[in-house]
Amino acid sequence: MAHRDDRPVGLTALSVFFAAGTIPSAASGAALAFPGAWSVAMWRLKPDAPGQFASIGPWAIPLMIVVAMACTGAAVGLWRMQRWGRRLAIGILSVNLLGDTVNAVVRHDWRTLMGLPIGGAMLAYLLSHQIRALFAIRSEPG
């Protein structure tokens, strides 16, 4: 297990980022599963979200649960500096970047392009030689 001094600040920040990502995805899943007055304020943050989730149909709730679990897993894996955590984070960021690009092109939602430089920078960091080497060293036996 890594000590705090061993973990680069960037990995700490990404771990916190993914942990924070658990909150809206879990809240969305809960609001879809148990709709009511309590969730009205949440939907005000993104008024078109209920309609977008409705278009997904019954898969929306399990999807949000999987997203929340994936974010939690990436947060824990990066915090512990585990190879699987880095791979999970890379997968999540890649799917998110692909989704943002598709939304921009297909749905003409150009606002989604704002996330590309940020997500791209996070992905580039996780794929950098320094971080790859750090995880390779940490996974060596002994």
XYZ file of C-alpha atoms in Angstrom:
142
model
C 0.000 0.000 0.000
C 1.329 3.441 -0.916
C 2.222 6.052 1.602
C 1.031 9.584 1.034
C 4.604 10.692 0.272
C 4.880 8.100 -2.536
C 1.775 9.273 -4.396
C 2.213 12.124 -6.874
C -0.081 15.102 -6.349
C -1.672 14.427 -9.749
C -2.770 10.934 -8.700
C -4.163 12.314 -5.451
C -6.116 14.926 -7.416
C -7.452 12.332 -9.868
C -8.448 10.057 -7.003
C -10.424 12.909 -5.432
C -11.921 13.746 -8.851
C -13.206 10.197 -9.317
C -14.457 10.036 -5.723
C -16.396 13.244 -6.353
C -17.780 11.721 -9.567
C -19.408 9.022 -7.488
C -21.766 11.563 -5.905
C -23.712 12.828 -8.948
C -23.879 9.414 -10.580
C -25.167 7.734 -7.403
C -27.574 10.628 -6.777
C -28.892 10.381 -10.336
C -29.414 6.648 -9.961
C -31.249 7.183 -6.668
C -33.391 9.970 -8.141
C -34.359 7.738 -11.052
C -35.102 4.768 -8.814
C -36.979 6.760 -6.184
C -38.374 9.875 -7.883
C -40.093 12.462 -5.781
C -40.033 15.949 -4.408
C -36.595 15.403 -2.885
C -35.006 15.048 -6.351
C -36.599 18.133 -7.939
C -33.797 20.434 -6.752
C -31.171 18.101 -8.183
C -32.786 18.059 -11.621
C -32.727 21.878 -11.648
C -28.955 21.624 -12.109
C -29.509 19.917 -15.463
C -33.158 20.200 -16.505
C -32.762 18.083 -19.649
C -31.281 15.127 -17.702
C -34.594 13.407 -16.838
C -35.552 13.380 -20.514
C -32.147 12.062 -21.527
C -32.374 9.305 -18.922
C -35.923 8.501 -20.075
C -34.597 7.946 -23.604
C -32.277 5.268 -22.204
C -35.258 3.509 -20.665
C -34.989 0.944 -17.892
C -31.220 0.716 -18.353
C -30.679 4.220 -16.925
C -30.715 3.138 -13.279
C -28.277 0.207 -13.654
C -26.094 2.396 -15.871
C -25.809 5.077 -13.193
C -25.063 2.443 -10.555
C -22.265 1.053 -12.748
C -20.893 4.570 -13.331
C -20.908 5.263 -9.576
C -19.182 1.949 -8.864
C -16.596 2.568 -11.595
C -15.824 6.044 -10.236
C -15.454 4.631 -6.735
C -13.202 1.869 -8.016
C -10.995 4.282 -9.946
C -10.742 6.567 -6.908
C -9.693 3.718 -4.619
C -7.388 2.132 -7.183
C -5.573 5.389 -7.922
C -5.364 6.250 -4.217
C -3.761 2.868 -3.519
C -1.683 3.213 -6.697
C -2.899 -0.100 -8.056
C -2.389 -0.964 -11.721
C -6.072 -1.909 -12.105
C -7.088 1.519 -10.749
C -5.038 3.283 -13.409
C -6.513 1.056 -16.109
C -10.042 1.648 -14.837
C -9.480 5.422 -14.760
C -8.099 5.324 -18.318
C -11.152 3.351 -19.438
C -13.607 5.741 -17.781
C -11.903 8.820 -19.229
C -11.721 7.237 -22.696
C -15.425 6.362 -22.696
C -16.273 9.855 -21.448
C -14.188 11.527 -24.160
C -15.768 9.330 -26.819
C -19.250 10.103 -25.468
C -18.572 13.843 -25.439
C -17.325 13.705 -29.021
C -20.333 11.691 -30.201
C -22.729 14.073 -28.421
C -21.098 17.028 -30.140
C -21.188 15.460 -33.600
C -24.499 13.558 -33.522
C -26.615 15.729 -31.235
C -24.867 19.003 -32.112
C -24.363 19.637 -28.397
C -21.207 21.694 -28.745
C -21.041 22.313 -24.968
C -19.747 18.769 -24.546
C -16.550 19.787 -26.336
C -15.551 21.819 -23.270
C -14.711 18.587 -21.462
C -12.350 17.318 -24.145
C -9.249 19.339 -23.166
C -9.709 18.565 -19.467
C -10.422 14.868 -19.950
C -7.664 14.690 -22.549
C -5.169 16.221 -20.126
C -6.148 13.732 -17.401
C -5.837 10.855 -19.858
C -2.470 12.116 -21.119
C -1.240 12.310 -17.516
C -2.266 8.718 -16.790
C -0.644 7.572 -20.043
C 2.545 9.586 -19.481
C 5.853 7.775 -19.270
C 6.381 8.933 -15.666
C 3.047 7.548 -14.421
C 3.311 4.349 -16.471
C 6.785 3.782 -15.015
C 5.554 4.475 -11.481
C 2.814 1.870 -11.798
C 5.191 -0.621 -13.454
C 7.637 -0.287 -10.530
C 4.854 -0.641 -7.977
C 3.578 -3.832 -9.599
C 6.935 -5.617 -9.558
C 7.128 -8.510 -7.101
C 9.280 -8.258 -4.050
